[in-house]
PDB file of C-alpha atoms and ligand atoms in Angstrom:
ATOM      1  CA  MET A  59       2.329 -21.281  13.438  1.00 89.00           C
ATOM      2  CA  ASP A  60       5.720 -20.748  11.712  1.00 94.00           C
ATOM      3  CA  LEU A  61       4.937 -18.493   8.749  1.00 96.00           C
ATOM      4  CA  CYS A  62       8.410 -19.123   7.248  1.00 96.00           C
ATOM      5  CA  ASP A  63       8.038 -22.916   7.298  1.00 95.00           C
ATOM      6  CA  TYR A  64       7.917 -24.284   3.766  1.00 90.00           C
ATOM      7  CA  LYS A  65       5.419 -26.976   4.527  1.00 92.00           C
ATOM      8  CA  GLU A  66       3.225 -24.697   6.648  1.00 92.00           C
ATOM      9  CA  ILE A  67       3.066 -22.177   3.808  1.00 93.00           C
ATOM     10  CA  GLN A  68       2.184 -24.906   1.303  1.00 90.00           C
ATOM     11  CA  THR A  69      -0.617 -26.090   3.554  1.00 91.00           C
ATOM     12  CA  LEU A  70      -1.957 -22.593   4.111  1.00 90.00           C
ATOM     13  CA  LEU A  71      -1.892 -21.757   0.367  1.00 91.00           C
ATOM     14  CA  GLY A  72      -3.096 -25.191  -0.651  1.00 84.00           C
ATOM     15  CA  ALA A  73      -6.308 -24.535   1.268  1.00 67.00           C
ATOM     16  CA  THR A  74      -7.074 -21.643  -1.110  1.00 64.00           C
ATOM     17  CA  ASP A  75      -8.072 -23.598  -4.243  1.00 66.00           C
ATOM     18  CA  GLY A  76      -4.715 -24.688  -5.626  1.00 73.00           C
ATOM     19  CA  PHE A  77      -2.835 -21.355  -5.117  1.00 86.00           C
ATOM     20  CA  ARG A  78      -0.274 -20.603  -7.812  1.00 90.00           C
ATOM     21  CA  PHE A  79       2.407 -18.033  -7.149  1.00 93.00           C
ATOM     22  CA  SER A  80       1.993 -14.994  -9.344  1.00 95.00           C
ATOM     23  CA  LYS A  81       5.137 -13.791 -11.106  1.00 95.00           C
ATOM     24  CA  ALA A  82       3.358 -10.599 -12.219  1.00 96.00           C
ATOM     25  CA  LYS A  83       2.678  -9.793  -8.546  1.00 97.00           C
ATOM     26  CA  GLY A  84       6.365 -10.503  -7.614  1.00 96.00           C
ATOM     27  CA  GLN A  85       5.315 -13.290  -5.256  1.00 97.00           C
ATOM     28  CA  ASN A  86       8.528 -14.748  -3.703  1.00 97.00           C
ATOM     29  CA  PHE A  87       7.689 -15.552  -0.102  1.00 97.00           C
ATOM     30  CA  LEU A  88      10.329 -15.770   2.616  1.00 98.00           C
ATOM     31  CA  THR A  89      11.090 -19.194   4.099  1.00 97.00           C
ATOM     32  CA  ALA A  90      14.043 -18.312   6.313  1.00 98.00           C
ATOM     33  CA  ARG A  91      12.913 -17.095   9.686  1.00 97.00           C
ATOM     34  CA  TRP A  92      15.995 -14.953  10.385  1.00 98.00           C
ATOM     35  CA  VAL A  93      15.240 -12.683   7.425  1.00 98.00           C
ATOM     36  CA  PRO A  94      11.896 -11.097   8.495  1.00 98.00           C
ATOM     37  CA  GLU A  95      13.186 -11.002  12.038  1.00 98.00           C
ATOM     38  CA  ARG A  96      16.318  -9.086  10.973  1.00 98.00           C
ATOM     39  CA  ILE A  97      14.448  -6.769   8.613  1.00 98.00           C
ATOM     40  CA  ALA A  98      11.981  -5.797  11.380  1.00 98.00           C
ATOM     41  CA  GLU A  99      14.813  -5.407  13.851  1.00 98.00           C
ATOM     42  CA  GLU A 100      16.891  -3.144  11.479  1.00 98.00           C
ATOM     43  CA  ALA A 101      13.775  -0.976  10.883  1.00 98.00           C
ATOM     44  CA  GLY A 102      14.359   0.473  14.383  1.00 97.00           C
ATOM     45  CA  LEU A 103      10.682   0.312  15.493  1.00 98.00           C
ATOM     46  CA  ASP A 104       9.058   0.830  18.810  1.00 98.00           C
ATOM     47  CA  ARG A 105       5.516   1.178  20.132  1.00 98.00           C
ATOM     48  CA  SER A 106       5.448   4.768  18.936  1.00 98.00           C
ATOM     49  CA  SER A 107       5.908   3.601  15.288  1.00 98.00           C
ATOM     50  CA  GLY A 108       3.136   3.188  12.782  1.00 98.00           C
ATOM     51  CA  VAL A 109       4.348   0.870  10.045  1.00 98.00           C
ATOM     52  CA  VAL A 110       3.125   0.669   6.477  1.00 98.00           C
ATOM     53  CA  GLU A 111       3.870  -2.659   4.808  1.00 98.00           C
ATOM     54  CA  ILE A 112       3.421  -3.438   1.117  1.00 98.00           C
ATOM     55  CA  GLY A 113       2.602  -7.077   0.271  1.00 98.00           C
ATOM     56  CA  PRO A 114       2.273  -9.195   3.420  1.00 98.00           C
ATOM     57  CA  GLY A 115       2.029 -12.470   1.490  1.00 98.00           C
ATOM     58  CA  VAL A 116       1.199 -15.001   4.264  1.00 98.00           C
ATOM     59  CA  GLY A 117       2.271 -12.432   6.932  1.00 98.00           C
ATOM     60  CA  CYS A 118       5.753 -13.523   8.051  1.00 98.00           C
ATOM     61  CA  LEU A 119       7.201  -9.957   8.080  1.00 98.00           C
ATOM     62  CA  THR A 120       3.844  -8.464   9.140  1.00 98.00           C
ATOM     63  CA  GLU A 121       3.877 -10.384  12.475  1.00 98.00           C
ATOM     64  CA  GLN A 122       7.521  -9.357  13.136  1.00 98.00           C
ATOM     65  CA  LEU A 123       6.518  -5.715  12.643  1.00 98.00           C
ATOM     66  CA  ALA A 124       3.421  -6.131  14.822  1.00 98.00           C
ATOM     67  CA  LEU A 125       5.595  -7.505  17.655  1.00 98.00           C
ATOM     68  CA  ARG A 126       7.662  -4.312  17.649  1.00 98.00           C
ATOM     69  CA  ALA A 127       5.480  -1.443  16.438  1.00 98.00           C
ATOM     70  CA  GLY A 128       2.334   0.332  17.697  1.00 98.00           C
ATOM     71  CA  LYS A 129       0.359  -0.622  14.634  1.00 98.00           C
ATOM     72  CA  VAL A 130       0.897  -2.063  11.153  1.00 99.00           C
ATOM     73  CA  LEU A 131      -1.059  -1.020   8.089  1.00 98.00           C
ATOM     74  CA  SER A 132      -0.449  -3.558   5.291  1.00 98.00           C
ATOM     75  CA  PHE A 133      -1.523  -3.372   1.648  1.00 98.00           C
ATOM     76  CA  GLU A 134      -2.026  -6.614  -0.280  1.00 98.00           C
ATOM     77  CA  VAL A 135      -3.189  -6.694  -3.889  1.00 98.00           C
ATOM     78  CA  ASP A 136      -3.938 -10.444  -4.037  1.00 97.00           C
ATOM     79  CA  GLU A 137      -7.461 -11.126  -2.663  1.00 96.00           C
ATOM     80  CA  ARG A 138      -6.731 -14.870  -2.653  1.00 94.00           C
ATOM     81  CA  LEU A 139      -4.626 -14.240   0.469  1.00 96.00           C
ATOM     82  CA  LYS A 140      -7.612 -12.843   2.416  1.00 96.00           C
ATOM     83  CA  PRO A 141      -8.560 -16.132   4.188  1.00 95.00           C
ATOM     84  CA  VAL A 142      -4.879 -16.960   4.733  1.00 96.00           C
ATOM     85  CA  LEU A 143      -4.061 -13.608   6.401  1.00 97.00           C
ATOM     86  CA  ALA A 144      -7.285 -13.703   8.416  1.00 97.00           C
ATOM     87  CA  ARG A 145      -5.951 -16.862   9.929  1.00 96.00           C
ATOM     88  CA  THR A 146      -2.234 -16.151  10.255  1.00 97.00           C
ATOM     89  CA  LEU A 147      -2.599 -12.644  11.638  1.00 98.00           C
ATOM     90  CA  ALA A 148      -5.547 -13.444  13.954  1.00 98.00           C
ATOM     91  CA  PRO A 149      -3.358 -13.451  17.112  1.00 98.00           C
ATOM     92  CA  TYR A 150      -2.446  -9.715  16.605  1.00 98.00           C
ATOM     93  CA  ASP A 151      -4.769  -6.841  17.354  1.00 98.00           C
ATOM     94  CA  ASN A 152      -2.509  -4.129  15.946  1.00 98.00           C
ATOM     95  CA  ILE A 153      -2.586  -5.113  12.280  1.00 98.00           C
ATOM     96  CA  GLU A 154      -4.917  -3.684   9.606  1.00 98.00           C
ATOM     97  CA  VAL A 155      -4.764  -5.351   6.175  1.00 98.00           C
ATOM     98  CA  VAL A 156      -6.160  -3.385   3.246  1.00 98.00           C
ATOM     99  CA  PHE A 157      -6.735  -5.326   0.005  1.00 98.00           C
ATOM    100  CA  GLY A 158      -5.909  -3.289  -3.011  1.00 98.00           C
ATOM    101  CA  ASP A 159      -3.129  -2.061  -5.240  1.00 98.00           C
ATOM    102  CA  VAL A 160      -0.814   0.146  -3.231  1.00 98.00           C
ATOM    103  CA  MET A 161      -0.033   2.254  -6.397  1.00 98.00           C
ATOM    104  CA  GLU A 162      -3.621   3.450  -6.343  1.00 98.00           C
ATOM    105  CA  ARG A 163      -3.723   4.486  -2.671  1.00 98.00           C
ATOM    106  CA  ASP A 164      -3.156   7.934  -1.223  1.00 98.00           C
ATOM    107  CA  LEU A 165      -0.491   7.054   1.364  1.00 98.00           C
ATOM    108  CA  ALA A 166      -0.718  10.327   3.289  1.00 98.00           C
ATOM    109  CA  ALA A 167      -4.509   9.997   3.682  1.00 98.00           C
ATOM    110  CA  GLU A 168      -4.288   6.277   4.679  1.00 98.00           C
ATOM    111  CA  ILE A 169      -1.626   7.123   7.315  1.00 98.00           C
ATOM    112  CA  ALA A 170      -3.649  10.016   8.713  1.00 98.00           C
ATOM    113  CA  ALA A 171      -6.753   7.770   8.939  1.00 98.00           C
ATOM    114  CA  SER A 172      -5.151   4.495  10.194  1.00 98.00           C
ATOM    115  CA  LEU A 173      -1.956   5.463  12.041  1.00 98.00           C
ATOM    116  CA  PRO A 174      -2.840   8.717  13.847  1.00 98.00           C
ATOM    117  CA  GLY A 175      -0.296   9.932  16.430  1.00 98.00           C
ATOM    118  CA  LEU A 176       2.295   7.307  15.409  1.00 98.00           C
ATOM    119  CA  ARG A 177       5.662   7.921  13.765  1.00 98.00           C
ATOM    120  CA  PRO A 178       5.328   6.653  10.224  1.00 98.00           C
ATOM    121  CA  ALA A 179       7.831   4.101   8.916  1.00 98.00           C
ATOM    122  CA  LEU A 180       7.716   1.862   5.894  1.00 98.00           C
ATOM    123  CA  CYS A 181       8.979  -1.651   5.923  1.00 99.00           C
ATOM    124  CA  ALA A 182       8.515  -4.287   3.222  1.00 98.00           C
ATOM    125  CA  ASN A 183       9.818  -7.168   1.111  1.00 98.00           C
ATOM    126  CA  LEU A 184       8.885  -5.299  -2.049  1.00 98.00           C
ATOM    127  CA  PRO A 185       7.292  -6.972  -5.064  1.00 97.00           C
ATOM    128  CA  TYR A 186      10.220  -6.737  -7.507  1.00 94.00           C
ATOM    129  CA  ASN A 187       8.086  -5.882 -10.560  1.00 94.00           C
ATOM    130  CA  ILE A 188       7.082  -2.450  -9.124  1.00 97.00           C
ATOM    131  CA  THR A 189      10.202  -1.506  -7.216  1.00 97.00           C
ATOM    132  CA  THR A 190      10.969   1.706  -9.038  1.00 97.00           C
ATOM    133  CA  PRO A 191       7.461   3.143  -9.283  1.00 98.00           C
ATOM    134  CA  VAL A 192       6.564   2.168  -5.698  1.00 98.00           C
ATOM    135  CA  LEU A 193       9.806   3.629  -4.323  1.00 98.00           C
ATOM    136  CA  THR A 194       9.168   6.853  -6.259  1.00 98.00           C
ATOM    137  CA  LYS A 195       5.659   7.001  -4.824  1.00 98.00           C
ATOM    138  CA  ILE A 196       7.055   6.437  -1.318  1.00 98.00           C
ATOM    139  CA  TYR A 197       9.657   9.172  -1.725  1.00 98.00           C
ATOM    140  CA  GLU A 198       7.174  11.692  -3.178  1.00 96.00           C
ATOM    141  CA  SER A 199       4.681  11.056  -0.420  1.00 97.00           C
ATOM    142  CA  ARG A 200       7.212  12.497   2.073  1.00 96.00           C
ATOM    143  CA  CYS A 201       5.262  10.638   4.723  1.00 96.00           C
ATOM    144  CA  PHE A 202       7.935   8.447   6.336  1.00 98.00           C
ATOM    145  CA  GLU A 203      10.733   8.892   8.835  1.00 98.00           C
ATOM    146  CA  THR A 204      12.439   5.657   7.688  1.00 98.00           C
ATOM    147  CA  VAL A 205      11.981   3.265   4.825  1.00 98.00           C
ATOM    148  CA  THR A 206      13.450  -0.298   5.201  1.00 99.00           C
ATOM    149  CA  VAL A 207      12.925  -2.461   2.124  1.00 98.00           C
ATOM    150  CA  MET A 208      14.161  -5.646   0.573  1.00 98.00           C
ATOM    151  CA  VAL A 209      14.841  -5.294  -3.149  1.00 98.00           C
ATOM    152  CA  GLN A 210      16.983  -6.980  -5.734  1.00 98.00           C
ATOM    153  CA  LYS A 211      20.649  -6.597  -4.822  1.00 98.00           C
ATOM    154  CA  GLU A 212      21.289  -4.851  -8.121  1.00 97.00           C
ATOM    155  CA  VAL A 213      18.613  -2.241  -7.254  1.00 98.00           C
ATOM    156  CA  ALA A 214      19.997  -1.848  -3.731  1.00 98.00           C
ATOM    157  CA  GLU A 215      23.448  -1.135  -5.170  1.00 98.00           C
ATOM    158  CA  ARG A 216      21.856   1.426  -7.501  1.00 98.00           C
ATOM    159  CA  LEU A 217      20.080   3.193  -4.645  1.00 98.00           C
ATOM    160  CA  CYS A 218      23.324   3.400  -2.569  1.00 98.00           C
ATOM    161  CA  ALA A 219      25.897   3.951  -5.334  1.00 97.00           C
ATOM    162  CA  ALA A 220      28.591   6.655  -5.261  1.00 96.00           C
ATOM    163  CA  PRO A 221      29.683   8.802  -8.296  1.00 95.00           C
ATOM    164  CA  GLY A 222      31.724   6.863 -10.817  1.00 91.00           C
ATOM    165  CA  GLN A 223      30.403   3.411  -9.693  1.00 94.00           C
ATOM    166  CA  LYS A 224      28.749   1.390 -12.391  1.00 93.00           C
ATOM    167  CA  ASP A 225      25.326   1.368 -10.689  1.00 95.00           C
ATOM    168  CA  TYR A 226      25.286   5.193 -10.172  1.00 96.00           C
ATOM    169  CA  GLY A 227      22.423   6.732 -12.124  1.00 95.00           C
ATOM    170  CA  ALA A 228      19.411   9.062 -12.212  1.00 96.00           C
ATOM    171  CA  PHE A 229      17.546   6.890  -9.664  1.00 97.00           C
ATOM    172  CA  THR A 230      20.504   7.058  -7.259  1.00 97.00           C
ATOM    173  CA  LEU A 231      20.240  10.839  -7.319  1.00 97.00           C
ATOM    174  CA  LEU A 232      16.469  10.796  -6.925  1.00 97.00           C
ATOM    175  CA  THR A 233      16.889   8.503  -3.904  1.00 98.00           C
ATOM    176  CA  GLN A 234      19.570  10.751  -2.381  1.00 96.00           C
ATOM    177  CA  TRP A 235      17.363  13.799  -2.913  1.00 97.00           C
ATOM    178  CA  TYR A 236      14.760  12.250  -0.620  1.00 97.00           C
ATOM    179  CA  ALA A 237      16.861  10.046   1.666  1.00 98.00           C
ATOM    180  CA  ALA A 238      20.158   8.867   3.057  1.00 97.00           C
ATOM    181  CA  PRO A 239      20.305   5.157   2.002  1.00 98.00           C
ATOM    182  CA  GLU A 240      22.345   2.377   3.545  1.00 98.00           C
ATOM    183  CA  LEU A 241      22.777  -1.157   2.279  1.00 98.00           C
ATOM    184  CA  LEU A 242      22.443  -3.429   5.328  1.00 98.00           C
ATOM    185  CA  PHE A 243      22.732  -7.113   4.248  1.00 98.00           C
ATOM    186  CA  THR A 244      22.118  -9.521   1.347  1.00 98.00           C
ATOM    187  CA  VAL A 245      19.704 -12.464   1.194  1.00 98.00           C
ATOM    188  CA  GLY A 246      20.260 -15.460  -1.123  1.00 98.00           C
ATOM    189  CA  PRO A 247      17.638 -17.058  -3.386  1.00 98.00           C
ATOM    190  CA  GLU A 248      17.511 -20.141  -1.075  1.00 98.00           C
ATOM    191  CA  CYS A 249      15.592 -18.007   1.447  1.00 98.00           C
ATOM    192  CA  PHE A 250      12.443 -17.781  -0.703  1.00 98.00           C
ATOM    193  CA  MET A 251       9.746 -19.845  -2.323  1.00 95.00           C
ATOM    194  CA  PRO A 252       9.605 -19.865  -5.269  1.00 95.00           C
ATOM    195  CA  ARG A 253      13.337 -19.176  -5.521  1.00 96.00           C
ATOM    196  CA  PRO A 254      14.173 -16.008  -7.523  1.00 96.00           C
ATOM    197  CA  LYS A 255      17.033 -16.036  -9.970  1.00 95.00           C
ATOM    198  CA  VAL A 256      18.824 -13.183  -8.252  1.00 97.00           C
ATOM    199  CA  THR A 257      20.204 -12.253  -4.821  1.00 98.00           C
ATOM    200  CA  SER A 258      18.215  -9.669  -2.762  1.00 98.00           C
ATOM    201  CA  ALA A 259      19.387  -7.000  -0.352  1.00 98.00           C
ATOM    202  CA  VAL A 260      17.952  -4.860   2.468  1.00 98.00           C
ATOM    203  CA  VAL A 261      18.297  -1.122   2.343  1.00 98.00           C
ATOM    204  CA  ARG A 262      17.411   1.249   5.154  1.00 98.00           C
ATOM    205  CA  MET A 263      16.735   4.858   4.184  1.00 98.00           C
ATOM    206  CA  THR A 264      16.586   7.724   6.614  1.00 98.00           C
ATOM    207  CA  MET A 265      14.172  10.080   4.920  1.00 98.00           C
ATOM    208  CA  ARG A 266      15.005  13.793   4.756  1.00 97.00           C
ATOM    209  CA  GLU A 267      12.478  16.219   6.153  1.00 93.00           C
ATOM    210  CA  LYS A 268      13.353  18.618   3.374  1.00 92.00           C
ATOM    211  CA  PRO A 269      15.549  18.532   0.229  1.00 93.00           C
ATOM    212  CA  PRO A 270      19.293  18.615   1.014  1.00 93.00           C
ATOM    213  CA  PHE A 271      19.845  21.657  -1.127  1.00 91.00           C
ATOM    214  CA  ASP A 272      17.908  24.839  -1.857  1.00 92.00           C
ATOM    215  CA  THR A 273      17.571  24.525  -5.593  1.00 92.00           C
ATOM    216  CA  ASP A 274      14.933  24.203  -8.260  1.00 93.00           C
ATOM    217  CA  GLU A 275      13.989  20.530  -8.240  1.00 92.00           C
ATOM    218  CA  ARG A 276      12.544  20.370 -11.748  1.00 92.00           C
ATOM    219  CA  THR A 277      15.599  21.947 -13.360  1.00 92.00           C
ATOM    220  CA  LEU A 278      17.922  19.715 -11.309  1.00 94.00           C
ATOM    221  CA  PHE A 279      16.193  16.522 -12.465  1.00 93.00           C
ATOM    222  CA  ARG A 280      15.981  17.674 -16.041  1.00 94.00           C
ATOM    223  CA  ILE A 281      19.781  18.009 -15.904  1.00 93.00           C
ATOM    224  CA  VAL A 282      20.138  14.632 -14.132  1.00 95.00           C
ATOM    225  CA  ARG A 283      17.964  12.800 -16.637  1.00 94.00           C
ATOM    226  CA  ALA A 284      19.795  14.344 -19.592  1.00 94.00           C
ATOM    227  CA  ALA A 285      23.170  13.492 -18.089  1.00 93.00           C
ATOM    228  CA  PHE A 286      22.306   9.828 -17.533  1.00 93.00           C
ATOM    229  CA  ASN A 287      20.257   9.282 -20.684  1.00 90.00           C
ATOM    230  CA  GLN A 288      23.489   9.468 -22.600  1.00 82.00           C
ATOM    231  CA  ARG A 289      25.936   8.546 -19.932  1.00 78.00           C
ATOM    232  CA  ARG A 290      28.887   7.901 -22.266  1.00 84.00           C
ATOM    233  CA  LYS A 291      28.708  11.487 -23.509  1.00 92.00           C
ATOM    234  CA  THR A 292      30.414  14.398 -21.785  1.00 96.00           C
ATOM    235  CA  LEU A 293      28.095  16.517 -19.725  1.00 96.00           C
ATOM    236  CA  VAL A 294      28.527  19.399 -22.167  1.00 96.00           C
ATOM    237  CA  ASN A 295      27.257  17.224 -25.011  1.00 96.00           C
ATOM    238  CA  ALA A 296      24.521  15.558 -22.930  1.00 95.00           C
ATOM    239  CA  LEU A 297      23.158  18.993 -21.887  1.00 95.00           C
ATOM    240  CA  ASP A 298      22.974  20.291 -25.484  1.00 94.00           C
ATOM    241  CA  GLY A 299      19.225  19.682 -25.644  1.00 92.00           C
ATOM    242  CA  VAL A 300      18.621  21.249 -22.195  1.00 92.00           C
ATOM    243  CA  CYS A 301      20.424  24.603 -22.459  1.00 93.00           C
ATOM    244  CA  GLY A 302      22.792  24.472 -25.435  1.00 95.00           C
ATOM    245  CA  LYS A 303      26.446  23.417 -25.347  1.00 96.00           C
ATOM    246  CA  GLU A 304      27.933  26.858 -24.816  1.00 96.00           C
ATOM    247  CA  LYS A 305      25.851  27.654 -21.742  1.00 96.00           C
ATOM    248  CA  ALA A 306      26.519  24.137 -20.378  1.00 96.00           C
ATOM    249  CA  ARG A 307      30.323  24.520 -20.904  1.00 97.00           C
ATOM    250  CA  ALA A 308      30.377  27.962 -19.241  1.00 97.00           C
ATOM    251  CA  ALA A 309      28.463  26.712 -16.182  1.00 95.00           C
ATOM    252  CA  ILE A 310      30.562  23.549 -15.835  1.00 96.00           C
ATOM    253  CA  VAL A 311      33.831  25.502 -16.028  1.00 97.00           C
ATOM    254  CA  ALA A 312      32.494  28.191 -13.661  1.00 97.00           C
ATOM    255  CA  CYS A 313      31.852  25.409 -11.121  1.00 95.00           C
ATOM    256  CA  GLY A 314      35.508  24.395 -11.339  1.00 96.00           C
ATOM    257  CA  PHE A 315      35.037  21.122 -13.249  1.00 97.00           C
ATOM    258  CA  PRO A 316      36.901  20.140 -16.401  1.00 97.00           C
ATOM    259  CA  GLU A 317      34.743  20.705 -19.502  1.00 95.00           C
ATOM    260  CA  THR A 318      35.184  17.045 -20.480  1.00 96.00           C
ATOM    261  CA  ILE A 319      33.563  15.729 -17.267  1.00 96.00           C
ATOM    262  CA  ARG A 320      30.725  13.221 -17.525  1.00 95.00           C
ATOM    263  CA  GLY A 321      27.522  13.464 -15.440  1.00 94.00           C
ATOM    264  CA  GLU A 322      28.274  10.133 -13.819  1.00 94.00           C
ATOM    265  CA  ALA A 323      31.377  11.597 -12.091  1.00 95.00           C
ATOM    266  CA  LEU A 324      29.344  14.240 -10.264  1.00 95.00           C
ATOM    267  CA  SER A 325      27.623  13.934  -6.894  1.00 95.00           C
ATOM    268  CA  LEU A 326      24.185  15.367  -6.083  1.00 94.00           C
ATOM    269  CA  ALA A 327      25.891  18.263  -4.348  1.00 92.00           C
ATOM    270  CA  ASP A 328      28.088  18.885  -7.419  1.00 93.00           C
TER     271      ASP A 328
HETATM  272  N1  LIG B 541       5.950 -10.138   2.744  1.00 68.25           N
HETATM  273  C1  LIG B 541       5.932 -11.434   2.163  1.00 68.25           C
HETATM  274  C2  LIG B 541       7.258 -12.156   2.418  1.00 68.25           C
HETATM  275  O1  LIG B 541       8.210 -11.498   2.676  1.00 68.25           O
HETATM  276  O2  LIG B 541       7.275 -13.403   2.323  1.00 68.25           O
HETATM  277  C3  LIG B 541       5.594 -11.391   0.687  1.00 68.25           C
HETATM  278  C4  LIG B 541       6.517 -10.558  -0.204  1.00 68.25           C
HETATM  279  S1  LIG B 541       6.337 -10.814  -1.900  1.00 68.25           S
HETATM  280  C5  LIG B 541       7.947 -10.363  -2.462  1.00 68.25           C
HETATM  281  C6  LIG B 541       5.472  -9.401  -2.444  1.00 68.25           C
HETATM  282  C7  LIG B 541       3.973  -9.277  -2.028  1.00 68.25           C
HETATM  283  O3  LIG B 541       3.461  -8.081  -2.564  1.00 68.25           O
HETATM  284  C8  LIG B 541       3.035 -10.341  -2.534  1.00 68.25           C
HETATM  285  O4  LIG B 541       2.206 -10.763  -1.452  1.00 68.25           O
HETATM  286  C9  LIG B 541       2.193  -9.724  -3.598  1.00 68.25           C
HETATM  287  O5  LIG B 541       0.893 -10.271  -3.768  1.00 68.25           O
HETATM  288  C10 LIG B 541       2.154  -8.232  -3.094  1.00 68.25           C
HETATM  289  N2  LIG B 541       1.930  -7.240  -4.101  1.00 68.25           N
HETATM  290  C11 LIG B 541       2.380  -7.237  -5.396  1.00 68.25           C
HETATM  291  N3  LIG B 541       2.004  -6.111  -6.012  1.00 68.25           N
HETATM  292  C12 LIG B 541       1.310  -5.383  -5.138  1.00 68.25           C
HETATM  293  C13 LIG B 541       0.650  -4.069  -5.182  1.00 68.25           C
HETATM  294  N4  LIG B 541       0.658  -3.372  -6.261  1.00 68.25           N
HETATM  295  N5  LIG B 541       0.026  -3.621  -4.033  1.00 68.25           N
HETATM  296  C14 LIG B 541       0.033  -4.368  -2.899  1.00 68.25           C
HETATM  297  N6  LIG B 541       0.616  -5.560  -2.794  1.00 68.25           N
HETATM  298  C15 LIG B 541       1.255  -6.064  -3.906  1.00 68.25           C
END
């Protein structure tokens, strides 16, 4: 069975009582075979890997992961896909599909129970509507060695942006606190059904075992949020509500930056 074949997918879904794609669940399924193959390949898996997938759809990426990893644990919120996945993934004995909302699951506990002894990786074509909350959850779980995900190109650029670039923001810095991200390749709308309006991109993140700097995380992110909430303001003005302008000015100058600098010009290390 070719799980990326448009007609095959229609037939599989048609058998489930007139399936309609759910926009709210970010259902854009891949129809270009090279894409799940390349995503799975770039994830750098081997038989010692235990892969968590979010949103298998009809299972086109799931099977590519199963062909390479020790085991795949896949979370799908849409119960209508139960009979479809039971059929499409039947040839593989190293896939466990859990039906439920991934946002409500304890990832560390699920990994300990279902992927013991394996090196945890995450690989998914993420539902676009929950990209930021699900990535935050993935980061904060601190469970994974690598995270390879397809997201909207605009989001991918935000994750990987450098200081001064237009996409550089608070979420860039949160990402870099937890990971070293790398934009690998883009995927056009013609590779999905239904076709999304935007281009997608695949990002691979090498997760850090511990934060890159020894500093107080809560204070750091209070400063980051304040700096980017009002990104057109100078950092001195943006930090007024955090510590007062005078203290902010003194600290910025003591670090060797001009007092007119904006937050968006500074790196995480700065
Ligand atoms: N992996 C398939 C592919 O690449 O063709 C489908 C990807 S589609 C972009 C996103 C999938 O995530 C859908 O199957 C959708 O039902 C599922 N999904 C959406 N929200 C979810 C959630 N909160 N928890 C688990 N799965 C979710």
